[in-house]
mmCIF file of C-alpha atoms in Angstrom:
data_model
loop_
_atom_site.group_PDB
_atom_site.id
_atom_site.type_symbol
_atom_site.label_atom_id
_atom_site.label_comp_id
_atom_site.label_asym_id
_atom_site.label_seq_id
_atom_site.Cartn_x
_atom_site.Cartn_y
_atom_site.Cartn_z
ATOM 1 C CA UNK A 1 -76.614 -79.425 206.093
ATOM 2 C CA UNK A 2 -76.651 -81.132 202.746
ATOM 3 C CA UNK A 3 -79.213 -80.220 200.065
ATOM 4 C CA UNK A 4 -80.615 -82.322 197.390
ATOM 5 C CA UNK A 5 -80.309 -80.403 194.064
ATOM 6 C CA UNK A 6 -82.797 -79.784 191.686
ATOM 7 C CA UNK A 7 -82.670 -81.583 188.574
ATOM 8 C CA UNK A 8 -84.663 -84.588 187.416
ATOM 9 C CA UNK A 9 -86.018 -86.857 184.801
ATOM 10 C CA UNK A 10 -89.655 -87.382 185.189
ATOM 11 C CA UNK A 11 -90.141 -90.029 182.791
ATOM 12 C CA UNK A 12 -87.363 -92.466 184.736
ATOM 13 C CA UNK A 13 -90.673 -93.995 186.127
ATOM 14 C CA UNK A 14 -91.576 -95.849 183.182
ATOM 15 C CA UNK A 15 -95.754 -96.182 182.939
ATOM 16 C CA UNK A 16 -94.976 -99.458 181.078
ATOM 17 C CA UNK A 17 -94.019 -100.990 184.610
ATOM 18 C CA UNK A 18 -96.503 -104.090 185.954
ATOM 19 C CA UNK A 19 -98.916 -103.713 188.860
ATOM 20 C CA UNK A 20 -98.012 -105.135 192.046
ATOM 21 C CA UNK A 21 -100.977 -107.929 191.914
ATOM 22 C CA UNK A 22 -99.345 -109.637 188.751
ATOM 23 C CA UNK A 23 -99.134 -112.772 190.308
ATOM 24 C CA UNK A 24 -94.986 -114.102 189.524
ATOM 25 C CA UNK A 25 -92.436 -116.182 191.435
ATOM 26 C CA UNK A 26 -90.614 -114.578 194.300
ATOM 27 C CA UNK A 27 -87.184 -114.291 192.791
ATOM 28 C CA UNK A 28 -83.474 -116.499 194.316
ATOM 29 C CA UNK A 29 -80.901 -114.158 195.640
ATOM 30 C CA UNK A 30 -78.171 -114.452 193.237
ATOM 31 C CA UNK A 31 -80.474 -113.650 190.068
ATOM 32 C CA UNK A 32 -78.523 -111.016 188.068
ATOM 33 C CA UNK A 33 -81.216 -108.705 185.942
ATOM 34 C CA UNK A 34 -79.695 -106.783 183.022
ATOM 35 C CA UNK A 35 -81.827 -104.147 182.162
ATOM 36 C CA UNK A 36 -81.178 -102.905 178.603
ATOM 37 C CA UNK A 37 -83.211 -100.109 179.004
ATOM 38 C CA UNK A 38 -82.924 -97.448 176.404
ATOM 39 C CA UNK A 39 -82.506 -93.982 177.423
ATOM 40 C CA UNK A 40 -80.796 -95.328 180.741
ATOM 41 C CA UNK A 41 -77.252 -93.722 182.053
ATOM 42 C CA UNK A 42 -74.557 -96.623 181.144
ATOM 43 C CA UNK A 43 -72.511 -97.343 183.906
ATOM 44 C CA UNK A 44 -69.368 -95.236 182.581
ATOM 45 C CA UNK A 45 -71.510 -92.614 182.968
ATOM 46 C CA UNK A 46 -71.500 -93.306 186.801
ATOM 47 C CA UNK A 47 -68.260 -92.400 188.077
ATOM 48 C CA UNK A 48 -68.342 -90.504 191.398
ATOM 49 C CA UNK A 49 -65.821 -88.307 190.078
ATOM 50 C CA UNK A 50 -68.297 -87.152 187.664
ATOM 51 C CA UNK A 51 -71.162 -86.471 189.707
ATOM 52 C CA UNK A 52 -72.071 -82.670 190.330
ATOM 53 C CA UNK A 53 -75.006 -82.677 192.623
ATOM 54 C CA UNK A 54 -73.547 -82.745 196.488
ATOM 55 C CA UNK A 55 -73.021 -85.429 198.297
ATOM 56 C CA UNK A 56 -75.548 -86.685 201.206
ATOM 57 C CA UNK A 57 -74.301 -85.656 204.550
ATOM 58 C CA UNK A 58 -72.227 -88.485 206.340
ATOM 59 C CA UNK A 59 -71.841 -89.040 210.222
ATOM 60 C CA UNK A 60 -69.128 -89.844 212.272
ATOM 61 C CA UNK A 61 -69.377 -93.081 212.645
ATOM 62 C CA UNK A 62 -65.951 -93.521 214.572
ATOM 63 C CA UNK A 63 -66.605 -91.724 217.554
ATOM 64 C CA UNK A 64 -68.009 -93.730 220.511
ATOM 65 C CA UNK A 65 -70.437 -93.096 222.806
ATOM 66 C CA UNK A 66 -67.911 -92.040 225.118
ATOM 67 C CA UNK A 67 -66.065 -89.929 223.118
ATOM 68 C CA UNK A 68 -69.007 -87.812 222.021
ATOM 69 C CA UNK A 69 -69.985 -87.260 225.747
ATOM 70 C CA UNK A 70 -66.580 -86.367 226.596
ATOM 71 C CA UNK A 71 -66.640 -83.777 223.854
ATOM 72 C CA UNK A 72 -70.109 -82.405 224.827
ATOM 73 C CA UNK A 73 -68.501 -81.624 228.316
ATOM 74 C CA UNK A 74 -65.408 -80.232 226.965
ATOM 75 C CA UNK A 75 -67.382 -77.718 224.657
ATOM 76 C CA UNK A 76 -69.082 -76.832 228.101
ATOM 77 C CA UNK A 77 -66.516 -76.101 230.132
ATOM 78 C CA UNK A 78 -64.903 -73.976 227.294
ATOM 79 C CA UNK A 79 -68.462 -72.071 226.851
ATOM 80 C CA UNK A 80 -67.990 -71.382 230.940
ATOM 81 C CA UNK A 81 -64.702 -69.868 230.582
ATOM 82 C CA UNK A 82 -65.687 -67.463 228.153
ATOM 83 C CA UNK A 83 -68.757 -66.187 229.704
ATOM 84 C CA UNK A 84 -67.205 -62.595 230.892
ATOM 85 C CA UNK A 85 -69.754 -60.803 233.494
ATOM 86 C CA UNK A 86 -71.065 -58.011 231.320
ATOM 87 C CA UNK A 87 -72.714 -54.701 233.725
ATOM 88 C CA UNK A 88 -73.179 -56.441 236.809
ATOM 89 C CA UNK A 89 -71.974 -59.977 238.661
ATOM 90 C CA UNK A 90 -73.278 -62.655 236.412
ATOM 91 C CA UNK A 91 -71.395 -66.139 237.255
ATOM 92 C CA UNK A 92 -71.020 -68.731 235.647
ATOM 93 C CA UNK A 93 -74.001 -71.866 235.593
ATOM 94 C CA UNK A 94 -72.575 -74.385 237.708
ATOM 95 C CA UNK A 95 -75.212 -76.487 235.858
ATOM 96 C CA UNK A 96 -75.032 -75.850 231.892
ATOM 97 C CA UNK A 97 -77.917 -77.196 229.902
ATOM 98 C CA UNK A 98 -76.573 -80.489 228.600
ATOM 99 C CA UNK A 99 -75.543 -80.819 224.925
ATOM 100 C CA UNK A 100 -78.973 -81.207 222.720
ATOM 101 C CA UNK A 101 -77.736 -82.629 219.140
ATOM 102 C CA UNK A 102 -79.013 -80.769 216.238
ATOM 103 C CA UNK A 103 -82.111 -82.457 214.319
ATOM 104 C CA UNK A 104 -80.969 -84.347 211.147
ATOM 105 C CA UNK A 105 -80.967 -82.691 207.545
ATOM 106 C CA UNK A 106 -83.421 -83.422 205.765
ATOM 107 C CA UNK A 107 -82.409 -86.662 204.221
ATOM 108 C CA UNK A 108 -81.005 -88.032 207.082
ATOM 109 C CA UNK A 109 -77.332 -89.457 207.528
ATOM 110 C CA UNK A 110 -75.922 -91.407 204.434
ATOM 111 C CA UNK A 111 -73.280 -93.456 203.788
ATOM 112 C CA UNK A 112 -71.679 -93.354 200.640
ATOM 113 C CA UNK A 113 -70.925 -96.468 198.622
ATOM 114 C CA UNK A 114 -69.907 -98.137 195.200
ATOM 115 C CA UNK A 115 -70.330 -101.366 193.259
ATOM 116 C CA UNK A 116 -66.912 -102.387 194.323
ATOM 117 C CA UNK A 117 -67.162 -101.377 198.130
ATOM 118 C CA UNK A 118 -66.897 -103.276 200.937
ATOM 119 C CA UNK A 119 -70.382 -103.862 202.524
ATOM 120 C CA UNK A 120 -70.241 -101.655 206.054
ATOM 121 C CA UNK A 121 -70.724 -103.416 209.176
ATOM 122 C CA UNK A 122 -73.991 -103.121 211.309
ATOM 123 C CA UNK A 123 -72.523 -101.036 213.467
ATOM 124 C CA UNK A 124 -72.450 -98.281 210.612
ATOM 125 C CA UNK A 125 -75.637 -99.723 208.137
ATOM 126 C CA UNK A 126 -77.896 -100.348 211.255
ATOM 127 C CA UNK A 127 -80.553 -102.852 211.346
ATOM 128 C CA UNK A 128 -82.295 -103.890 207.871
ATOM 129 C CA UNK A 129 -85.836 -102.677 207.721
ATOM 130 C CA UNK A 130 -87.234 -105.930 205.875
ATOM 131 C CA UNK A 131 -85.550 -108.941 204.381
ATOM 132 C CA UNK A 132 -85.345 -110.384 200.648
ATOM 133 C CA UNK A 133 -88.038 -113.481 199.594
ATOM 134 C CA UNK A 134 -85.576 -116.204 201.386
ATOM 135 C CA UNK A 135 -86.849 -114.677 204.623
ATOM 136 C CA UNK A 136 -83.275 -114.231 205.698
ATOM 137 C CA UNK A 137 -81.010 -111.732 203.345
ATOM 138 C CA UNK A 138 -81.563 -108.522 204.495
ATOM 139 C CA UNK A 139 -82.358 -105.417 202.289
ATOM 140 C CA UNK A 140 -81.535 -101.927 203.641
ATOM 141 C CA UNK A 141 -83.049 -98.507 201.869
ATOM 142 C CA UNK A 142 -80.841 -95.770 199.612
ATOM 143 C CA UNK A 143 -80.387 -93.863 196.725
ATOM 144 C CA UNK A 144 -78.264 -94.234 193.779
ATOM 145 C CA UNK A 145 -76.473 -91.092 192.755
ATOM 146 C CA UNK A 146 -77.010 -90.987 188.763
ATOM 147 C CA UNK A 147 -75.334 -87.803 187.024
ATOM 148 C CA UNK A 148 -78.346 -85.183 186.789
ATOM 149 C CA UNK A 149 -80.464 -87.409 189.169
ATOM 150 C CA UNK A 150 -80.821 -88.897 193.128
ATOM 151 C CA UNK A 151 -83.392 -92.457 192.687
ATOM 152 C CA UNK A 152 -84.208 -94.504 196.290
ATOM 153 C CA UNK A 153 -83.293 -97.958 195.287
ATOM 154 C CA UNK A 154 -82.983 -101.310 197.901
ATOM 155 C CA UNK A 155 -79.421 -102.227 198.327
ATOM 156 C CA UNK A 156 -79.096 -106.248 198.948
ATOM 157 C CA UNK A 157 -75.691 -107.143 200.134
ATOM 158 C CA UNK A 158 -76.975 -110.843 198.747
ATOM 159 C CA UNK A 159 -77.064 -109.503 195.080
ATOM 160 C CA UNK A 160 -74.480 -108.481 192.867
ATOM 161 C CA UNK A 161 -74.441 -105.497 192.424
ATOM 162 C CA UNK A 162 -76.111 -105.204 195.546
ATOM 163 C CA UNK A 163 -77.934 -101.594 194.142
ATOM 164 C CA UNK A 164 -81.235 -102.284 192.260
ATOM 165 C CA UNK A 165 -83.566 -99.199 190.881
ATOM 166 C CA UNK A 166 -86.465 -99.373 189.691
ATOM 167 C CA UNK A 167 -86.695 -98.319 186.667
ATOM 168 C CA UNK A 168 -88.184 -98.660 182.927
ATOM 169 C CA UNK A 169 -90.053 -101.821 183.673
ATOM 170 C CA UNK A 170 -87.333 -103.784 185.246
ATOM 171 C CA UNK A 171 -85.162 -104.178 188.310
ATOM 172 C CA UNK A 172 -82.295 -101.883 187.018
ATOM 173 C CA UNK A 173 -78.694 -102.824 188.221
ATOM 174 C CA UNK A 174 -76.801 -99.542 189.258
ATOM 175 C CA UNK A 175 -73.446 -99.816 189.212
ATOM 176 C CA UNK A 176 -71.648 -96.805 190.649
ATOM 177 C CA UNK A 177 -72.000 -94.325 193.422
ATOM 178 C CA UNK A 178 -75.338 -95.088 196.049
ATOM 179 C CA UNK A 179 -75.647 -93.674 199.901
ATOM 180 C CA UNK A 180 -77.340 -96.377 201.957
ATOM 181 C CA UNK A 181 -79.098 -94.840 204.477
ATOM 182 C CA UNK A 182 -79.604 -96.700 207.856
ATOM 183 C CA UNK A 183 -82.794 -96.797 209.382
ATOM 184 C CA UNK A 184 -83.640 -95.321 212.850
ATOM 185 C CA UNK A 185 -86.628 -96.028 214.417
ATOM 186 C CA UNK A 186 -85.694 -93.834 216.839
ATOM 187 C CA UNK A 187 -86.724 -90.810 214.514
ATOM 188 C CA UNK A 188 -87.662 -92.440 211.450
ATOM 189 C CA UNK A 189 -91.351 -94.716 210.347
ATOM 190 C CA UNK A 190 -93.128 -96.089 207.831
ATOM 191 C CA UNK A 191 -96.107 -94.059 207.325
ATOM 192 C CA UNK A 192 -99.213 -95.516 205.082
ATOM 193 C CA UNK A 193 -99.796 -93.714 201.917
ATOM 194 C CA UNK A 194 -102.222 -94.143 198.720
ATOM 195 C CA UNK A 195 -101.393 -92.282 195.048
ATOM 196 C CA UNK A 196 -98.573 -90.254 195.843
ATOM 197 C CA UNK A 197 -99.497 -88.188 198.293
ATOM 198 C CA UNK A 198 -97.594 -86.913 201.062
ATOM 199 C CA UNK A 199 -99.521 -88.350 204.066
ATOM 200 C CA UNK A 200 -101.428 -85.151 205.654
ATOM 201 C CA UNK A 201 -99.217 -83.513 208.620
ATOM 202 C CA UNK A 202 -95.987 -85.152 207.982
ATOM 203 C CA UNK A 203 -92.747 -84.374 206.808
ATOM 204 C CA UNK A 204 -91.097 -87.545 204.526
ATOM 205 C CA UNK A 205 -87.558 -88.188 204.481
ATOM 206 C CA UNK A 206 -86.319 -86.495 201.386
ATOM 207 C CA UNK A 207 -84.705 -89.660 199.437
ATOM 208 C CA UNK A 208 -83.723 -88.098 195.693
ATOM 209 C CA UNK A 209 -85.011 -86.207 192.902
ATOM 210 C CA UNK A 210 -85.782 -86.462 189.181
ATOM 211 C CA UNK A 211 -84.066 -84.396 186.393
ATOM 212 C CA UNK A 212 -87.033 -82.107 186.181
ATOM 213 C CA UNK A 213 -86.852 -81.443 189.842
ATOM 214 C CA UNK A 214 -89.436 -83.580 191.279
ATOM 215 C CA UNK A 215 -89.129 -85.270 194.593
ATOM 216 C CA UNK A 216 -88.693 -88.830 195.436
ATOM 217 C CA UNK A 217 -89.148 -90.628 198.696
ATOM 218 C CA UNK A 218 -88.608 -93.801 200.261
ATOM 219 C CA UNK A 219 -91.532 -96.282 200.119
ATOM 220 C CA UNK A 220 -91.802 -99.883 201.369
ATOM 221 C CA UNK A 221 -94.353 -101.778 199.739
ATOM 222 C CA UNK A 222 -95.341 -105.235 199.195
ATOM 223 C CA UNK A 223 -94.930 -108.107 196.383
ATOM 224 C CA UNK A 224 -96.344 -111.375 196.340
ATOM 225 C CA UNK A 225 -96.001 -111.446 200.791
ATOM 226 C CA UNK A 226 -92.214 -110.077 200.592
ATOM 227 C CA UNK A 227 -91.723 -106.305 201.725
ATOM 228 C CA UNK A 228 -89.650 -104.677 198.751
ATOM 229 C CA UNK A 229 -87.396 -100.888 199.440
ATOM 230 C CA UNK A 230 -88.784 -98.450 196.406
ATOM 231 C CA UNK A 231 -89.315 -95.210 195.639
ATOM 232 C CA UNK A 232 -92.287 -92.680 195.566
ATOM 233 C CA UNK A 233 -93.333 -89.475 194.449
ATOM 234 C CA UNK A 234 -96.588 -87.142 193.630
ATOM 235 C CA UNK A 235 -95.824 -87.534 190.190
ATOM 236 C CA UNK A 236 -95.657 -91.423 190.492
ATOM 237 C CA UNK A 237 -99.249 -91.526 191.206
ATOM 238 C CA UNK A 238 -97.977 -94.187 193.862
ATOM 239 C CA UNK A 239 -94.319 -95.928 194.208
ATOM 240 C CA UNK A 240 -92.582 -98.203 192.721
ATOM 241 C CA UNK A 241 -90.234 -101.072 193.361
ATOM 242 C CA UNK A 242 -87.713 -103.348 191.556
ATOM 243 C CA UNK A 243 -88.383 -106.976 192.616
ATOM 244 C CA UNK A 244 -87.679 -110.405 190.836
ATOM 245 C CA UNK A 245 -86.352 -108.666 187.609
ATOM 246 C CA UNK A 246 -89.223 -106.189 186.962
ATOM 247 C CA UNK A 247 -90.434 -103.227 188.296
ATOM 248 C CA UNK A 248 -93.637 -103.215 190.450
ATOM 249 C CA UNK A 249 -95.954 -100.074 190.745
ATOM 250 C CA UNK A 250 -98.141 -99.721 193.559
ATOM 251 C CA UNK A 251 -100.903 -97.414 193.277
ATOM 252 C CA UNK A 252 -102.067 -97.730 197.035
ATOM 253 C CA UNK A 253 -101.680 -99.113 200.756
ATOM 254 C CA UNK A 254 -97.727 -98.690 200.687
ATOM 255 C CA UNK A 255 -95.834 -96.950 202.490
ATOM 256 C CA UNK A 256 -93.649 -93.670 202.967
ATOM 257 C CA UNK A 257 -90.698 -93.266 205.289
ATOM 258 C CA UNK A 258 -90.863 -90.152 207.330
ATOM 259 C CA UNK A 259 -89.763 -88.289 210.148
ATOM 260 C CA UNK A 260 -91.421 -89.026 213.582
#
């Protein structure tokens, strides 16, 4: 299991962002938003190469159904042969328990990415949790991987780059490294939340971390009737999201993705 680092830069939530009532123009898919923002990592700076926090943890995404049965089985029948009677006659289970996968780490199954990479299949991203403002683009959740830093960002396979952060008042363009994370409903929801708090009895699905080693999360919230990927943390005071060129904070009735 993968661990998210502790580092963190608490002021890359800039307080100067706009509230999610100011009332602008859903933004067309192919706007590009250069954000200029001082103080930001350039995008040399981005280079996988140079990143020294770990990398999220990545599933096999080539094995098929029947492939990971047939392996199940086979690590059965090799846990039967060595089971040696030990004092007594103890034989073998004709009947082993069946193969019970191990829970996910703790921010789930990634799959890394770049700027220049081409977009995975649905077989690998899964189904998008919400689409952009033309009602049919989807937008899937991540993180972009920033040298001292993990943010949750919305990646848009309609955009270029498709990675957008929110970040210092605007929709920040990441170019570089980002894990997009594919959403199971199986395990996974979108839990309501107000101010930053963790929602009372649940665990969220850990989604980055700032350089001062606070935690971020995955929030979904809403901007002018369009449902827009952001982040969230305690020390957000709500979340925030990068929509139509700006960045959007939300102080309540947004959500949090967690584990069920």
């Amino acid at each position: 299991m993968t661990r998210l680092r502790r580092s963190v830069d608490s002021s890359s939530s800039s307080s100067s962002s706009s509230d999610s009532n100011s009332g602008h123009k859903p933004h067309t898919d192919k706007k590009n938003c250069r954000s200029g923002h001082a103080d930001f990592p350039s995008p040399a700076q981005h280079q996988s190469r140079q990143i020294s926090v770990p990398p999220f943890p990545v599933p096999d995404v080539n094995l098929t159904q029947h492939q990971r049965s047939f392996m199940a089985s086979e690590l059965s029948e090799a846990d039967q042969q060595l089971h040696f009677p030990l004092g007594g006659t103890h034989p073998a289970s004709d009947h082993p328990p069946p193969y019970k996968a191990p829970p996910p780490p703790p921010s789930g199954y990634r799959l890394p990415l770049t700027t220049t990479s081409a977009f995975p299949p649905i077989e690998q991203a899964g189904r998008p949790p919400c689409l952009d403002a033309d009602g049919t683009s989807p937008v899937f959740i991540g993180s972009a991987i920033f040298p001292n830093s993990v943010h949750p960002c919305k990646i848009a396979p309609n955009l270029s780059p498709p990675c957008r952060v929110p970040y210092g008042g605007g929709e920040h363009e990441h170019n570089g490294r980002y894990d997009l994370l594919p959403f199971t409903p199986e395990n996974m929801e979108w839990v309501s939340a107000s101010y930053g708090r963790v929602p009372p009895g649940r665990t969220p699905v850990e989604g980055g971390y700032e350089e001062g080693g606070a935690k971020l999360y995955h929030a979904l919230a809403q901007v002018n009737g369009v449902h827009v990927p952001g982040k969230a943390g305690e020390h957000l005071g709500g979340c925030n999201v990068a929509f139509d060129c700006r960045e959007h904070v939300i102080r309540e009735n947004y959500a949090i993705l967690c584990w069920k």
